XYZ file of C-alpha atoms in Angstrom:
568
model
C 110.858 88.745 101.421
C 112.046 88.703 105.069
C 112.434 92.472 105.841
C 113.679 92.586 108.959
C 116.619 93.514 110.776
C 117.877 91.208 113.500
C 117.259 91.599 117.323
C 119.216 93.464 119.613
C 121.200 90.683 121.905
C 121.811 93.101 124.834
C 120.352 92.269 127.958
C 119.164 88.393 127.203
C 118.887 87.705 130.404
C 116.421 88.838 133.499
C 118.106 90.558 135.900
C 115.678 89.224 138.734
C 116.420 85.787 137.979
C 119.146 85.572 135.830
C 118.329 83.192 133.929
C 116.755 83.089 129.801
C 113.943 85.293 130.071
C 111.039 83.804 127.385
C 107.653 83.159 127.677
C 105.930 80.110 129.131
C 102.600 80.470 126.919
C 103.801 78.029 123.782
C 101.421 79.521 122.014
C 103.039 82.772 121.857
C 105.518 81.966 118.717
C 102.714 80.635 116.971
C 101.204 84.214 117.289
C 104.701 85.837 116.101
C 105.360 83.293 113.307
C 102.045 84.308 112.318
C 102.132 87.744 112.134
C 105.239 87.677 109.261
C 103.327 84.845 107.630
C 100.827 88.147 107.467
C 103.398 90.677 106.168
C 104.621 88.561 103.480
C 101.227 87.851 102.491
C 100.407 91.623 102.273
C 103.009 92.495 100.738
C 102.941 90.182 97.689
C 99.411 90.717 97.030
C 100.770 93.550 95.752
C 101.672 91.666 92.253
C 98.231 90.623 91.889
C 96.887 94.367 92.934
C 99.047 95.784 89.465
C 97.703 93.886 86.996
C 94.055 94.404 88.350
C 94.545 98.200 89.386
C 96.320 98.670 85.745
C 93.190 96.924 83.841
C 90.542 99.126 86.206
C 91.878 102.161 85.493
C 93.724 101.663 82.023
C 97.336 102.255 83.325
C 100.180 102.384 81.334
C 103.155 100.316 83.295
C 104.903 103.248 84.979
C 101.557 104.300 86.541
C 101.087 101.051 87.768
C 104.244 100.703 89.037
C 102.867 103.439 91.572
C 101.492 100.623 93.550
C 104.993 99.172 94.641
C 106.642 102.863 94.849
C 103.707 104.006 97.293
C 104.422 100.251 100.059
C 108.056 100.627 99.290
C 108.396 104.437 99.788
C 106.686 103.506 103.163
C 109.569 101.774 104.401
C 112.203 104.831 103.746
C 109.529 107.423 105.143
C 108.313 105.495 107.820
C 111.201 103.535 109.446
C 112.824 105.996 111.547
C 109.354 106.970 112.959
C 108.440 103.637 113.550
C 111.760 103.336 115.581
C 110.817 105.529 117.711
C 107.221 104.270 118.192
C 108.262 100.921 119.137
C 111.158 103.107 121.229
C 108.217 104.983 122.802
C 105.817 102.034 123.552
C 108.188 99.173 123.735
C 108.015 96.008 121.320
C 104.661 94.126 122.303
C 102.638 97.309 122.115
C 104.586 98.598 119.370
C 103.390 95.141 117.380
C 100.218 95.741 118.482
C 100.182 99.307 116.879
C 101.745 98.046 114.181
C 98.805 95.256 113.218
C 96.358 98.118 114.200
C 97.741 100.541 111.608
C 97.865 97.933 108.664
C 94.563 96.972 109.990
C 93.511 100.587 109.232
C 94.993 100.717 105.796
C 93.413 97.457 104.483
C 89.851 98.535 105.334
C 90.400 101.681 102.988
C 90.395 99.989 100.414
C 86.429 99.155 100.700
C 86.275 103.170 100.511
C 88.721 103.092 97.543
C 86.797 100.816 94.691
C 83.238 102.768 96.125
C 84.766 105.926 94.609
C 86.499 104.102 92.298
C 89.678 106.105 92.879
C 93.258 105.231 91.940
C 94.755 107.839 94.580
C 92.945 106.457 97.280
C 93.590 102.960 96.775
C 97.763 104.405 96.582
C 96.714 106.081 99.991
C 94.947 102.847 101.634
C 98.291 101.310 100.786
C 100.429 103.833 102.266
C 99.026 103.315 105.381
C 99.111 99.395 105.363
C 102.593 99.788 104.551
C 103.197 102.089 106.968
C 101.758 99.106 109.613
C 103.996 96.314 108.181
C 106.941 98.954 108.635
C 106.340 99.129 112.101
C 106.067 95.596 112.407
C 109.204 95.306 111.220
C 110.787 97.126 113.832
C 109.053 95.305 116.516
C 108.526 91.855 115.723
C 111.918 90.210 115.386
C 112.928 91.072 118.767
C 110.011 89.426 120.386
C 110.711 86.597 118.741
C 114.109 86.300 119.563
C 112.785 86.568 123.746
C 110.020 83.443 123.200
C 112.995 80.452 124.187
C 116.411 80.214 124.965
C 119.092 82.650 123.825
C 120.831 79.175 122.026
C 117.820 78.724 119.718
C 117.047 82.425 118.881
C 117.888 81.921 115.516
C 116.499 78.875 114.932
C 113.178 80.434 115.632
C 113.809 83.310 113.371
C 114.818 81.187 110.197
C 111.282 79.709 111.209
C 109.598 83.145 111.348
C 111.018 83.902 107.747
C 110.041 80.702 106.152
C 106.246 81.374 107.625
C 107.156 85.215 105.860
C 108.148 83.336 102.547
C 105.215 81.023 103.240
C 102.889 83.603 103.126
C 104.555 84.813 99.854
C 103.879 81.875 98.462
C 100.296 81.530 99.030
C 99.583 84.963 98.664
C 99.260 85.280 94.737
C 97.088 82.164 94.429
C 94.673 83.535 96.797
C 95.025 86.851 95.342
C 94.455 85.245 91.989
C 91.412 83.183 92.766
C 89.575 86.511 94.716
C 90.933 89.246 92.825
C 91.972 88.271 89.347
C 88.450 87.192 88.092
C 88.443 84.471 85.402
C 87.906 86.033 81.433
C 84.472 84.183 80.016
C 86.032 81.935 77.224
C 83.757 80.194 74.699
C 84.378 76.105 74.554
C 85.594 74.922 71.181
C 84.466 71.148 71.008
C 87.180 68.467 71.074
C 85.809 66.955 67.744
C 86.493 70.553 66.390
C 90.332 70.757 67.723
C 91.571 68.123 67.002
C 90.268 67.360 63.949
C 92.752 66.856 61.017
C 92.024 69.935 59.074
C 92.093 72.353 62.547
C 95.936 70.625 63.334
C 96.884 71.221 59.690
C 95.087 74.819 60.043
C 97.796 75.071 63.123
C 100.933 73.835 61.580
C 99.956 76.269 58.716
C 100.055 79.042 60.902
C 103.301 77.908 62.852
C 105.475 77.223 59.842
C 103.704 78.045 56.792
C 104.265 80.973 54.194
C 102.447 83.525 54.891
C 100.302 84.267 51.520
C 99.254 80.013 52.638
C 98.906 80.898 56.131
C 96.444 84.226 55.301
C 94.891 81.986 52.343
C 93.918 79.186 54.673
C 92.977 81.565 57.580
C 90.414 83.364 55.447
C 88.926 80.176 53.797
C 88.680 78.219 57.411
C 85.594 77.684 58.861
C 84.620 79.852 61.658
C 85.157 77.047 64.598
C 88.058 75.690 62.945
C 89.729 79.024 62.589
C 88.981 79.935 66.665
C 90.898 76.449 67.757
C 93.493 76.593 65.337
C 94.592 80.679 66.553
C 94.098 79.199 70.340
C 96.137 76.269 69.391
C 98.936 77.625 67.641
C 102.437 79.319 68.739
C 102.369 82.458 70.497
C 104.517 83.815 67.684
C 102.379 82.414 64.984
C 100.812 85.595 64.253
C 103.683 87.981 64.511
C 105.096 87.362 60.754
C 101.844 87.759 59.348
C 100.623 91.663 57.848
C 98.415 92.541 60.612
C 95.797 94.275 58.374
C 95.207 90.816 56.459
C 94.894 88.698 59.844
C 92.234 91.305 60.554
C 90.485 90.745 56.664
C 91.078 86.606 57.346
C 88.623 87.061 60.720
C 86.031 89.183 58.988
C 83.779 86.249 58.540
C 83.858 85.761 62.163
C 80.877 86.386 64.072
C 81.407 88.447 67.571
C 81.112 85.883 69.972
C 83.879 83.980 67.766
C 86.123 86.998 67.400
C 85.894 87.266 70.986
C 87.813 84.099 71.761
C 90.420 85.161 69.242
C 91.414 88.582 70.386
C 93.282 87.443 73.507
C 95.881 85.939 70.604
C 96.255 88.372 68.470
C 99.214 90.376 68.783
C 98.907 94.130 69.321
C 99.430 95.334 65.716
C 96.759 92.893 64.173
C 94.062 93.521 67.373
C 94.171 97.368 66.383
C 93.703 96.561 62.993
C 90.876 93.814 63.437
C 89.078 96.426 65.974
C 89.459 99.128 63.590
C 87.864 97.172 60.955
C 84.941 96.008 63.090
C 81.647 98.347 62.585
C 80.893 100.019 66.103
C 77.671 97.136 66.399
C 80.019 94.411 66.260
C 82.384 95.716 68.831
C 79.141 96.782 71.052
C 77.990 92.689 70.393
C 81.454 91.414 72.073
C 81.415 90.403 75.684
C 82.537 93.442 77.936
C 85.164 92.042 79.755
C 86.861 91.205 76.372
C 86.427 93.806 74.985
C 87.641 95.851 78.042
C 91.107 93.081 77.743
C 91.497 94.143 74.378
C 91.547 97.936 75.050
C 93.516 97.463 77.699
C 96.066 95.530 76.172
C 96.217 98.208 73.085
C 96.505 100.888 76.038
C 99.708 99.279 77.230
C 101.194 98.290 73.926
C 104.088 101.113 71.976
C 101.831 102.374 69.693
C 103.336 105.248 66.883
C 101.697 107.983 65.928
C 99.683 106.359 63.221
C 98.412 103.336 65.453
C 97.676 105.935 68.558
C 95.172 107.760 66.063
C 93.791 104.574 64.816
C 93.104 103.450 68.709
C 91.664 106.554 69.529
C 88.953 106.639 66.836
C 88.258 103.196 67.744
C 87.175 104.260 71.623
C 85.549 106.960 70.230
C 83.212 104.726 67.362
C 82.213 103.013 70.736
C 78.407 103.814 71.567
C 77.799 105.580 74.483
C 75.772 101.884 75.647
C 78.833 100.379 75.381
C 80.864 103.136 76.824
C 78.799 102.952 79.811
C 79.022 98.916 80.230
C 82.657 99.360 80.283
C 82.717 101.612 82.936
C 80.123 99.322 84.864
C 82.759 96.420 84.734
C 85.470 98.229 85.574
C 83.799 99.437 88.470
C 83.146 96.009 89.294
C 86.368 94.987 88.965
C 87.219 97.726 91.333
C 85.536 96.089 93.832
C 86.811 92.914 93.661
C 89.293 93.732 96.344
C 87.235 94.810 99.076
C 86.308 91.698 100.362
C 89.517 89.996 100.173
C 91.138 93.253 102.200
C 88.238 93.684 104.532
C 89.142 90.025 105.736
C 92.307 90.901 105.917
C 91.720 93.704 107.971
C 89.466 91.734 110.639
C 92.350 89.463 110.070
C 95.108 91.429 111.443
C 92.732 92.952 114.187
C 92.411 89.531 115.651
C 95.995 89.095 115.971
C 96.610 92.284 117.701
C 94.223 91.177 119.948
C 95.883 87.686 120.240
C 99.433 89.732 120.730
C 97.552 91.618 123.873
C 97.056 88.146 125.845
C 100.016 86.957 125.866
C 102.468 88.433 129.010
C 105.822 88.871 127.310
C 108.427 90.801 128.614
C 109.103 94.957 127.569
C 112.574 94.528 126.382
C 112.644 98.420 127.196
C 116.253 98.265 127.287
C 116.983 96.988 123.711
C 115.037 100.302 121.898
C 117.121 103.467 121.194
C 115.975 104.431 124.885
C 119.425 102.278 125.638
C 121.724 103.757 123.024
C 123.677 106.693 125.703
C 126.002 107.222 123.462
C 123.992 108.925 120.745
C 125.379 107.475 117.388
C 124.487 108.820 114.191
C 123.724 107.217 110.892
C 126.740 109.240 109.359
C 128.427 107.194 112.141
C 127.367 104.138 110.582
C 128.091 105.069 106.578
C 131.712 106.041 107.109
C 132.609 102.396 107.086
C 132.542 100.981 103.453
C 131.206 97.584 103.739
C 128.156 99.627 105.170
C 127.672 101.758 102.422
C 127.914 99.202 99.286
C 125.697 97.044 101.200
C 122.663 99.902 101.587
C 122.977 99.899 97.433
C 123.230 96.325 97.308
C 120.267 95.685 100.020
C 118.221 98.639 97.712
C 119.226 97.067 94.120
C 118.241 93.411 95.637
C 115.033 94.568 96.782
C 114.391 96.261 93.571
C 115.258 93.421 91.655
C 113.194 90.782 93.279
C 110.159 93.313 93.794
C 110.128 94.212 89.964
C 110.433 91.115 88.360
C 107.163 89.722 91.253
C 105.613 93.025 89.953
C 105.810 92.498 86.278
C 105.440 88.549 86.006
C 101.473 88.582 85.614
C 101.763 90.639 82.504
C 105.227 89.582 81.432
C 103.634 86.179 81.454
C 100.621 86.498 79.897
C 101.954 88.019 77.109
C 101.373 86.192 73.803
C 104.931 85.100 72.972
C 105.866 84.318 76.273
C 103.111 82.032 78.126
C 99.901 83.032 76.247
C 97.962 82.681 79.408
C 95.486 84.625 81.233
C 95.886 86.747 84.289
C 94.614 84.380 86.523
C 96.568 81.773 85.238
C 99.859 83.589 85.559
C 99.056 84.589 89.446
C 99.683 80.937 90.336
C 103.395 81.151 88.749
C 103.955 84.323 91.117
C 103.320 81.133 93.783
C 106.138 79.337 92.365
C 108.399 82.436 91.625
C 108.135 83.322 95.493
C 107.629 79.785 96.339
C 111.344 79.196 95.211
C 112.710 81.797 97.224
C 111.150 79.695 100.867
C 112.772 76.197 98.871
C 115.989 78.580 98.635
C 115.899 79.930 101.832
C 115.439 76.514 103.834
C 118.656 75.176 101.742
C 120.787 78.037 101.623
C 120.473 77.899 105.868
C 122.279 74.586 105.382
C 124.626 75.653 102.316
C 125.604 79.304 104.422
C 126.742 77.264 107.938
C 129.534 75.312 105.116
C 130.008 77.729 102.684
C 132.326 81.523 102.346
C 128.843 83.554 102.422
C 130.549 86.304 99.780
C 131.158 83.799 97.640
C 128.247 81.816 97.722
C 126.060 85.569 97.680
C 128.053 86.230 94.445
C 127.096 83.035 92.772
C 123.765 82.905 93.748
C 123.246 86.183 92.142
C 125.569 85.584 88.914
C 123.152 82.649 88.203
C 120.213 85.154 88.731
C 121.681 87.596 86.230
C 122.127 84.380 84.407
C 118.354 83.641 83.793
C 117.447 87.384 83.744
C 119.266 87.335 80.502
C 117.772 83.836 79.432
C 114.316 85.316 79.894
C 114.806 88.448 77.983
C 116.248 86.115 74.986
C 114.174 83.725 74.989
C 110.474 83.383 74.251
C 108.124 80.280 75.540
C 108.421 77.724 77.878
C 112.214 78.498 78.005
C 111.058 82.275 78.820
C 108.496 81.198 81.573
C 110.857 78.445 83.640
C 114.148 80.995 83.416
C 111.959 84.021 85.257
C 109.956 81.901 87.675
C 113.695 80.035 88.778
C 115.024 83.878 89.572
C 113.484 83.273 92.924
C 115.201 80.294 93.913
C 118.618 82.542 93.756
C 116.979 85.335 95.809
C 116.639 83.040 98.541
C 119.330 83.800 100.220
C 120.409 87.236 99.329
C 118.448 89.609 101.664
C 119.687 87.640 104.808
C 123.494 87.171 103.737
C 123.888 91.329 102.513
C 122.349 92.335 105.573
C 124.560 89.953 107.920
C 127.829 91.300 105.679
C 126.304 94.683 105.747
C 126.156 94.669 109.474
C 129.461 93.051 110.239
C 131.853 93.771 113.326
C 130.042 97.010 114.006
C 129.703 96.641 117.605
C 127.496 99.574 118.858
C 126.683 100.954 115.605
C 124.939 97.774 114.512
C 121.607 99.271 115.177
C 122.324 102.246 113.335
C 123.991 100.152 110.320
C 120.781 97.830 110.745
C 118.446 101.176 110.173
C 120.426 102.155 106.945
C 119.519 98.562 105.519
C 115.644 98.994 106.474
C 115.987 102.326 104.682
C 117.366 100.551 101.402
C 114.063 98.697 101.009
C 113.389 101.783 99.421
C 114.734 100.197 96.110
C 111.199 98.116 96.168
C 109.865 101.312 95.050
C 111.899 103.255 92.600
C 113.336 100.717 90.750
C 110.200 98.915 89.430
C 108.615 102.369 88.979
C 111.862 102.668 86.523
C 110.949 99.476 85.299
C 107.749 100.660 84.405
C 108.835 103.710 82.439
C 111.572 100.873 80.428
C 107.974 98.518 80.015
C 106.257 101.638 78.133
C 109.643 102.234 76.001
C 111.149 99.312 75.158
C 108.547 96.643 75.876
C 108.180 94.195 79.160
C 110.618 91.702 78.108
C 113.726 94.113 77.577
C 112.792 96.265 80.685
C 113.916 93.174 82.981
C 117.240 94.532 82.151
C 117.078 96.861 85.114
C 117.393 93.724 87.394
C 119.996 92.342 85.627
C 122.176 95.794 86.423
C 121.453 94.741 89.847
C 122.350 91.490 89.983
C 125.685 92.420 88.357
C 125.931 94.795 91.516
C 125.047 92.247 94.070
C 127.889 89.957 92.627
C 130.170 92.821 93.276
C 129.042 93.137 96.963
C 130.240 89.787 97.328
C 132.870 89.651 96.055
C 134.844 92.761 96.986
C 132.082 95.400 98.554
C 131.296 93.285 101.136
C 134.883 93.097 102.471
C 135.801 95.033 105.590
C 138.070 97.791 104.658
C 138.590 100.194 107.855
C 138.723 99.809 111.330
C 135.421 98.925 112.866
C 133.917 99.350 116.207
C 134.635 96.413 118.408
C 131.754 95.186 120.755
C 133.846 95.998 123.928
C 133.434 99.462 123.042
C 129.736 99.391 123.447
C-alpha cells in the first residue's frame, strides 16, 4: 500500500558543487524508510479498527465501512492542500508537519473511547489521515536526495517494502492489543475425542437431519459442546433452526456459551429467543455481546427483526448495563496502542529535525512557471483510465483488507475468532511485500501492460473462487488476492504517468486524488455486506479487477500526442 507518487528529478544536482547532492548522515534513510514503515502501519490498522469499532457500537457493515471512507476521503480532500504545504515549507519541514499532524490525530483517539463516541473516533482519523497525506507529498522526494541519482530507485523500492512491511505487521499487533481474546471454556481431550463425541460429529456433518437433531438432543452436555466446536462450519445450516435451539435446551449457560459462536444466525435467534431472560443474564458478557452483535449484522426479515428485538428488550436492565460496561471497555482498548503511536511518530519528527538535508525548494509547485492545470493533465487518455484504474485498485485491495476479519470468521468460511483472523490480514498484506520484491525483478523483463493485466485477471480469478467456495478453499483464495496486488499500484501509476513531460506532476496529483476509491468503494461494499451477505459483496472488487485488466491491456496505451520533456 505504497501511496506515493514519485519524486520530481529536476534539479539533482547542487549547483555550488555540481555534483549528487545527498546527505552524509547514513542514518538519515533509516529515518525515511521508517517513516512509510509508519504509514503503512497506520493505515492497515484500520482493518483491525472495523471489526472492533463495528462490535463497540453495534454497526451494521456500511456504517463501519465509515472508518475507511473517513482515511480515504482524506487523501482526495487533503492532497492538493498538502501540496501546497510542503510547497510552502519545503519537503523536510513539510515531513515534519506531516508526522506532527498524524501525531495529533492518533492521540484523539484517547478522547474518543472516554466519550465513547463513534463520530469522534471518524474525526481522530480524519486528522491522522490528513498527516499520512501530507507525508505522502513530502517523503518520497527526500528519499530520492539521500545517495546518488543512479540508486534513487533502488532506495525507493526499499522505502515501499518497509511501507508493505509495516502492513504486514500491523494487523498482528493490532490483533494482539486491540482485538481482545473471547473467554472460551476448555472441553477435555478425553471428552473430544472420545468415540461417541467423533460419531456425534460425523452425525452432524453427514447425517439426516431427524438423526442429527435426535442425537443432538440425547448427547450429553460436554459431548454435545465438542462435537458443535468440532464439526463443519456448514454442519448446522441444513438443520431447522428452531429444533437446534430445542436440542441445546438441556444445556446449562456456561455450556451454551461455548456453542453460540457456531451456530448460524437463524438457529442463534431462535436458541436466544428460547432462553428465559435469567439464562441469557447467566452467560458471560462478552458472549453474549458476540452473539448480539453477530444477529445485528446478519439479513434478518421482518419476522426474525421482531424476534431480535424482543430478545434485547427481555434483557434485565443488570445485564443491559454490563453490556454497556464492556463495550465501553472495549472502546478503550485502542487508546493505548494509538497513544504509543502518537509518541511514536512525535519522536520521528523530532529525529527528521536533526538531520541537515537539503530544501529541494525548486522541485515544489514554487518551480512550475508555466502554470499547468489538472484539465491539462486529463485531456490525455492514458491519464484518465488510469485515475479509474488507480481508484478501482485502491478500492479493491482496501475492501477486501477491510472485510477479511469478519469475512473470515464467519462460520462457513474459517469459523475462527476475530483475533484469530487479524493474523491472516498479516498474510493477506504480507503477500503483497513477497509480490512486490518479485514483481521488481519480473517488471525489468516483462511488457508491464501485460504482466498488470495478468496479475489482475488472476486476482479476479480468486475473487470469484472465494465467493464460490466455502472453507479452507475460501480462506487460501482471499488471503492469495494480495500476492497479485503487489504490483499493481506501482505499474498503473508509472503507465498513468507516461511521456508527460511537464505535466507529470499534475498527472501524478490526479493519481493521489484516485486513492479516493479506498473510501467509497468499501463503503459500497458495506451497503452489498448488509444486502446480499459478506461473501457475495466481494463482487465489487471483482468489477474492478475486470477494469484493471482493461487498463492494461488497451487503457493504458498512449493514444494522443503527449508533452515531450524538452518542452518543460
Amino acid at each position: 500500500m505504497a501511496f506515493a507518487a514519485p519524486p520530481s528529478q529536476s534539479a539533482a544536482r547542487s549547483p555550488a558543487s555540481g555534483s549528487t547532492r545527498y546527505t552524509d548522515y547514513p542514518l538519515a534513510m533509516a529515518v525515511l524508510t521508517t517513516i512509510f514503515f509508519m504509514w503503512g502501519f497506520l493505515t492497515v490498522l484500520n482493518d483491525i479498527l472495523i471489526p472492533h469499532l463495528k462490535s463497540v457500537f453495534e454497526l451494521n457493515y456500511a456504517r463501519a465501512m465509515l472508518v475507511q471512507f473517513t482515511f480515504f476521503g482524506a487523501y482526495f480532500l487533503m492532497s492538493l492542500p498538502a501540496g501546497r504545504l510542503v510547497a510552502m515549507l519545503g519537503y523536510k519541514k513539510g515531513i515534519i508537519a506531516g508526522l506532527g499532524i498524524a501525531a495529533l490525530g492518533a492521540f484523539g483517539f484517547w478522547p474518543a473511547a472516554t466519550q465513547h463516541s463513534y463520530a469522534a473516533f471518524l474525526g481522530a482519523l480524519f486528522v491522522l489521515a490528513t498527516g499520512i497525506t501530507v507525508l505522502q507529498v513530502a517523503a518520497n522526494p527526500y528519499v530520492a536526495l539521500l545517495g546518488p541519482e543512479r540508486t534513487s530507485s533502488s532506495r525507493l523500492t526499499l522505502a515501499q517494502a518497509m511501507n508493505s512491511l509495516g502492513t504486514t505487521l500491523g494487523p498482528w499487533f493490532g490483533g494482539l492489543l486491540i482485538l481482545s481474546a473471547v473467554s472460551t471454556g476448555a472441553i477435555p481431550d478425553s471428552v473430544r475425542k472420545a468415540p461417541e463425541t467423533v460419531q456425534l460429529v460425523q452425525t452432524l456433518n453427514s447425517g439426516a437431519p431427524a438423526l442429527a437433531i435426535d442425537a443432538m438432543t440425547q448427547a450429553p452436555a460436554p459431548r454435545l459442546v465438542a462435537a458443535i466446536g468440532d464439526a463443519a462450519a456448514s454442519a448446522l445450516d441444513r438443520l431447522p433452526p428452531d429444533q437446534v435451539a430445542a436440542s441445546l435446551g438441556h444445556l446449562a449457560p456456561g455450556e451454551l456459551a461455548d456453542v453460540l459462536d457456531h451456530l448460524p444466525g437463524d438457529a442463534l435467534l431462535d436458541t436466544l429467543a428460547a432462553r428465559p431472560p435469567q439464562d441469557l443474564a447467566a452467560l458471560p458478557v462478552d458472549r453474549l455481546a458476540g452473539a448480539l452483535d453477530k444477529l445485528q449484522a446478519s439479513r434478518l426479515d421482518a419476522v426474525q427483526s421482531a424476534k431480535f428485538g424482543t430478545v434485547r428488550a427481555g434483557l434485565g436492565q443488570e445485564t443491559q448495563a454490563q453490556l454497556q460496561a464492556y463495550r465501553q471497555k472495549q472502546a478503550q482498548l485502542v487508546q493505548t496502542p494509538y497513544l504509543g503511536l502518537g509518541f511514536a511518530l512525535l519522536v520521528l519528527a523530532a529525529g527528521v529535525g536533526l538531520f541537515k538535508l537539503p530544501a529541494l525548494t525548486e522541485s515544489t509547485e514554487q518551480a512550475d512557471t508555466q502554470h499547468h492545470s489538472l484539465l491539462d493533465a486529463l485531456r490525455h487518455p492514458h491519464v484518465r483510465f488510469g485515475v479509474l484504474a488507480i481508484f478501482f485498485y485502491v478500492g479493491a485491495e482496501v475492501s477486501i483488507g477491510s472485510f477479511l476479519v469478519n469475512y473470515l470468521s464467519l462460520p462457513e468460511i474459517g469459523h475462527m475468532s476475530e483475533q484469530q483472523a487479524s493474523h491472516y490480514v498479516s498474510l493477506y498484506w504480507g503477500g503483497a511485500m513477497v509480490g512486490r520484491l518479485a514483481g521488481s525483478v519480473m517488471l525489468a523483463k516483462l511488457n508491464p501492460r501485460r504482466l498488470l493485466a495478468v496479475f489482475a485477471g488472476v486476482a479476479g480469478l480468486l475473487v470469484l473462487t472465494t465467493m464460490l467456495t466455502r472453507g479452507e478453499l475460501a480462506m487460501g483464495s482471499v488471503i492469495a488476492i494480495g500476492l497479485f496486488n503487489s504490483i499493481m499500484f506501482p505499474t498503473i501509476f508509472a503507465l498513468g504517468i507516461e511521456r508527460m513531460g511537464p505535466l507529470t506532476g499534475k498527472a501524478s496529483s490526479l493519481l493521489i486524488m484516485a486513492i479516493v476509491g479506498g473510501a467509497l468503494l468499501p463503503w459500497a461494499q458495506g451497503f452489498l455486506a448488509d444486502s446480499v451477505g459478506v461473501q457475495h459483496a466481494f463482487v465489487l472488487p471483482l468489477l474492478c479487477y475486470g477494469y484493471i485488466v482493461f487498463y492494461g491491456l488497451r487503457g493504458s496505451l498512449i493514444r494522443s500526442e503527449t508533452p515531450s520533456a524538452a518542452s518543460s
